[in-house]
């Protein structure tokens, strides 16, 4: 059994909301890593934030999904001053391109193989 935390967000039964942030980064860090860590921590402290999942490839393309209990919670996160500042810096310094998509999750299911290779 692994002692590392799961990279998957623990979400409740639907419905809930997902904000998908897909981006292509510029070259170099330029403070991105520290800011991304701060924003992830801050988002998880917001009322209604259910969790987040994030991945980035070596070429700079990444996706972060954040999950929210309701539309009001995700709209409130969009207006947090530190988040607004990070968005401005991101457009100026860190991103070549990004797309944001917001959706209501109506169904969710999962698969987990057991340690012995059997389906759980």
PDB file of C-alpha atoms in Angstrom:
ATOM      1  CA  UNK A   1       0.000   0.000   0.000  1.00  0.00           C
ATOM      2  CA  UNK A   2       1.383   3.416  -0.991  1.00  0.00           C
ATOM      3  CA  UNK A   3       1.931   6.054   1.701  1.00  0.00           C
ATOM      4  CA  UNK A   4       1.754   8.876  -0.840  1.00  0.00           C
ATOM      5  CA  UNK A   5      -1.490  10.850  -1.019  1.00  0.00           C
ATOM      6  CA  UNK A   6      -3.689  10.180  -4.016  1.00  0.00           C
ATOM      7  CA  UNK A   7      -3.394  12.659  -6.897  1.00  0.00           C
ATOM      8  CA  UNK A   8      -7.175  12.390  -7.288  1.00  0.00           C
ATOM      9  CA  UNK A   9      -9.509  14.885  -5.641  1.00  0.00           C
ATOM     10  CA  UNK A  10     -12.107  13.347  -3.331  1.00  0.00           C
ATOM     11  CA  UNK A  11     -15.421  14.623  -4.650  1.00  0.00           C
ATOM     12  CA  UNK A  12     -18.947  13.991  -3.379  1.00  0.00           C
ATOM     13  CA  UNK A  13     -21.777  12.444  -5.331  1.00  0.00           C
ATOM     14  CA  UNK A  14     -22.804  14.755  -8.204  1.00  0.00           C
ATOM     15  CA  UNK A  15     -23.937  17.303  -8.948  1.00  0.00           C
ATOM     16  CA  UNK A  16     -21.014  19.660  -8.411  1.00  0.00           C
ATOM     17  CA  UNK A  17     -18.950  21.921 -10.665  1.00  0.00           C
ATOM     18  CA  UNK A  18     -15.562  21.583 -12.318  1.00  0.00           C
ATOM     19  CA  UNK A  19     -13.351  24.388 -13.596  1.00  0.00           C
ATOM     20  CA  UNK A  20     -10.866  23.064 -16.145  1.00  0.00           C
ATOM     21  CA  UNK A  21      -7.856  25.297 -16.730  1.00  0.00           C
ATOM     22  CA  UNK A  22      -5.746  24.137 -19.710  1.00  0.00           C
ATOM     23  CA  UNK A  23      -2.587  26.096 -20.429  1.00  0.00           C
ATOM     24  CA  UNK A  24       0.665  26.269 -22.319  1.00  0.00           C
ATOM     25  CA  UNK A  25       3.510  27.764 -20.308  1.00  0.00           C
ATOM     26  CA  UNK A  26       6.305  30.093 -21.321  1.00  0.00           C
ATOM     27  CA  UNK A  27       9.925  28.973 -20.888  1.00  0.00           C
ATOM     28  CA  UNK A  28      11.417  29.128 -17.383  1.00  0.00           C
ATOM     29  CA  UNK A  29       9.795  29.249 -13.962  1.00  0.00           C
ATOM     30  CA  UNK A  30       9.828  33.009 -13.231  1.00  0.00           C
ATOM     31  CA  UNK A  31       8.118  32.383  -9.875  1.00  0.00           C
ATOM     32  CA  UNK A  32       5.377  30.211 -11.361  1.00  0.00           C
ATOM     33  CA  UNK A  33       5.921  27.175  -9.123  1.00  0.00           C
ATOM     34  CA  UNK A  34       5.690  29.141  -5.894  1.00  0.00           C
ATOM     35  CA  UNK A  35       2.607  31.045  -7.061  1.00  0.00           C
ATOM     36  CA  UNK A  36       0.893  27.859  -8.291  1.00  0.00           C
ATOM     37  CA  UNK A  37       1.470  26.256  -4.892  1.00  0.00           C
ATOM     38  CA  UNK A  38       0.088  29.336  -3.092  1.00  0.00           C
ATOM     39  CA  UNK A  39      -2.994  29.476  -5.323  1.00  0.00           C
ATOM     40  CA  UNK A  40      -3.700  25.759  -4.863  1.00  0.00           C
ATOM     41  CA  UNK A  41      -3.466  26.136  -1.088  1.00  0.00           C
ATOM     42  CA  UNK A  42      -5.640  29.265  -1.116  1.00  0.00           C
ATOM     43  CA  UNK A  43      -8.274  27.679  -3.379  1.00  0.00           C
ATOM     44  CA  UNK A  44      -8.591  24.697  -1.043  1.00  0.00           C
ATOM     45  CA  UNK A  45      -9.320  27.107   1.828  1.00  0.00           C
ATOM     46  CA  UNK A  46     -12.261  28.697  -0.012  1.00  0.00           C
ATOM     47  CA  UNK A  47     -15.811  27.790   0.996  1.00  0.00           C
ATOM     48  CA  UNK A  48     -17.215  25.288  -1.474  1.00  0.00           C
ATOM     49  CA  UNK A  49     -13.866  24.093  -2.880  1.00  0.00           C
ATOM     50  CA  UNK A  50     -13.958  20.295  -3.008  1.00  0.00           C
ATOM     51  CA  UNK A  51     -10.427  19.645  -4.288  1.00  0.00           C
ATOM     52  CA  UNK A  52      -8.165  19.884  -7.305  1.00  0.00           C
ATOM     53  CA  UNK A  53      -6.071  17.780  -9.673  1.00  0.00           C
ATOM     54  CA  UNK A  54      -3.210  19.047 -11.788  1.00  0.00           C
ATOM     55  CA  UNK A  55      -0.692  17.736 -14.313  1.00  0.00           C
ATOM     56  CA  UNK A  56       1.850  19.320 -16.645  1.00  0.00           C
ATOM     57  CA  UNK A  57       3.982  17.687 -19.335  1.00  0.00           C
ATOM     58  CA  UNK A  58       7.623  18.432 -20.159  1.00  0.00           C
ATOM     59  CA  UNK A  59       6.545  20.581 -23.126  1.00  0.00           C
ATOM     60  CA  UNK A  60       4.697  23.026 -20.888  1.00  0.00           C
ATOM     61  CA  UNK A  61       1.098  21.932 -21.506  1.00  0.00           C
ATOM     62  CA  UNK A  62      -0.915  21.477 -18.320  1.00  0.00           C
ATOM     63  CA  UNK A  63      -4.404  20.939 -17.028  1.00  0.00           C
ATOM     64  CA  UNK A  64      -5.773  21.789 -13.600  1.00  0.00           C
ATOM     65  CA  UNK A  65      -9.265  20.737 -12.616  1.00  0.00           C
ATOM     66  CA  UNK A  66     -10.769  22.331  -9.538  1.00  0.00           C
ATOM     67  CA  UNK A  67     -14.040  21.054  -8.124  1.00  0.00           C
ATOM     68  CA  UNK A  68     -16.687  23.242  -6.492  1.00  0.00           C
ATOM     69  CA  UNK A  69     -19.860  22.556  -4.535  1.00  0.00           C
ATOM     70  CA  UNK A  70     -21.865  25.190  -6.393  1.00  0.00           C
ATOM     71  CA  UNK A  71     -21.601  27.953  -8.961  1.00  0.00           C
ATOM     72  CA  UNK A  72     -21.590  30.698  -6.299  1.00  0.00           C
ATOM     73  CA  UNK A  73     -18.445  29.230  -4.695  1.00  0.00           C
ATOM     74  CA  UNK A  74     -16.496  29.137  -7.937  1.00  0.00           C
ATOM     75  CA  UNK A  75     -17.611  32.675  -8.816  1.00  0.00           C
ATOM     76  CA  UNK A  76     -16.408  33.849  -5.388  1.00  0.00           C
ATOM     77  CA  UNK A  77     -12.985  32.215  -5.993  1.00  0.00           C
ATOM     78  CA  UNK A  78     -12.693  34.099  -9.292  1.00  0.00           C
ATOM     79  CA  UNK A  79     -12.935  37.381  -7.318  1.00  0.00           C
ATOM     80  CA  UNK A  80     -10.380  36.639  -4.542  1.00  0.00           C
ATOM     81  CA  UNK A  81      -7.808  39.473  -4.719  1.00  0.00           C
ATOM     82  CA  UNK A  82      -4.736  37.191  -4.626  1.00  0.00           C
ATOM     83  CA  UNK A  83      -6.225  35.036  -7.361  1.00  0.00           C
ATOM     84  CA  UNK A  84      -6.946  38.094  -9.529  1.00  0.00           C
ATOM     85  CA  UNK A  85      -3.328  39.241  -9.071  1.00  0.00           C
ATOM     86  CA  UNK A  86      -2.017  35.784 -10.039  1.00  0.00           C
ATOM     87  CA  UNK A  87      -4.206  35.846 -13.162  1.00  0.00           C
ATOM     88  CA  UNK A  88      -2.710  39.189 -14.245  1.00  0.00           C
ATOM     89  CA  UNK A  89       0.853  37.975 -13.685  1.00  0.00           C
ATOM     90  CA  UNK A  90       0.016  34.756 -15.526  1.00  0.00           C
ATOM     91  CA  UNK A  91      -1.072  36.620 -18.640  1.00  0.00           C
ATOM     92  CA  UNK A  92       2.024  38.854 -18.482  1.00  0.00           C
ATOM     93  CA  UNK A  93       4.657  36.273 -17.549  1.00  0.00           C
ATOM     94  CA  UNK A  94       3.706  32.570 -17.417  1.00  0.00           C
ATOM     95  CA  UNK A  95       1.248  31.624 -20.125  1.00  0.00           C
ATOM     96  CA  UNK A  96       1.437  31.496 -23.895  1.00  0.00           C
ATOM     97  CA  UNK A  97      -2.200  30.443 -24.013  1.00  0.00           C
ATOM     98  CA  UNK A  98      -4.914  29.172 -21.705  1.00  0.00           C
ATOM     99  CA  UNK A  99      -8.515  28.067 -21.857  1.00  0.00           C
ATOM    100  CA  UNK A 100     -10.997  27.905 -18.992  1.00  0.00           C
ATOM    101  CA  UNK A 101     -14.024  25.658 -19.155  1.00  0.00           C
ATOM    102  CA  UNK A 102     -16.701  25.416 -16.480  1.00  0.00           C
ATOM    103  CA  UNK A 103     -19.158  22.550 -16.298  1.00  0.00           C
ATOM    104  CA  UNK A 104     -21.650  20.959 -13.974  1.00  0.00           C
ATOM    105  CA  UNK A 105     -20.758  17.345 -13.226  1.00  0.00           C
ATOM    106  CA  UNK A 106     -23.868  15.230 -13.568  1.00  0.00           C
ATOM    107  CA  UNK A 107     -22.296  11.761 -13.314  1.00  0.00           C
ATOM    108  CA  UNK A 108     -19.000  10.434 -12.024  1.00  0.00           C
ATOM    109  CA  UNK A 109     -17.553   6.945 -11.687  1.00  0.00           C
ATOM    110  CA  UNK A 110     -14.154   5.386 -11.116  1.00  0.00           C
ATOM    111  CA  UNK A 111     -12.061   2.237 -11.358  1.00  0.00           C
ATOM    112  CA  UNK A 112      -9.374   1.060  -8.961  1.00  0.00           C
ATOM    113  CA  UNK A 113      -7.305  -2.110  -9.372  1.00  0.00           C
ATOM    114  CA  UNK A 114      -6.372  -3.863  -6.151  1.00  0.00           C
ATOM    115  CA  UNK A 115      -2.736  -4.407  -5.127  1.00  0.00           C
ATOM    116  CA  UNK A 116      -2.906  -7.991  -6.435  1.00  0.00           C
ATOM    117  CA  UNK A 117      -4.040  -6.810  -9.884  1.00  0.00           C
ATOM    118  CA  UNK A 118      -7.680  -7.725  -9.389  1.00  0.00           C
ATOM    119  CA  UNK A 119     -10.404  -5.206 -10.094  1.00  0.00           C
ATOM    120  CA  UNK A 120     -11.879  -3.615  -7.005  1.00  0.00           C
TER     121      UNK A 120
END
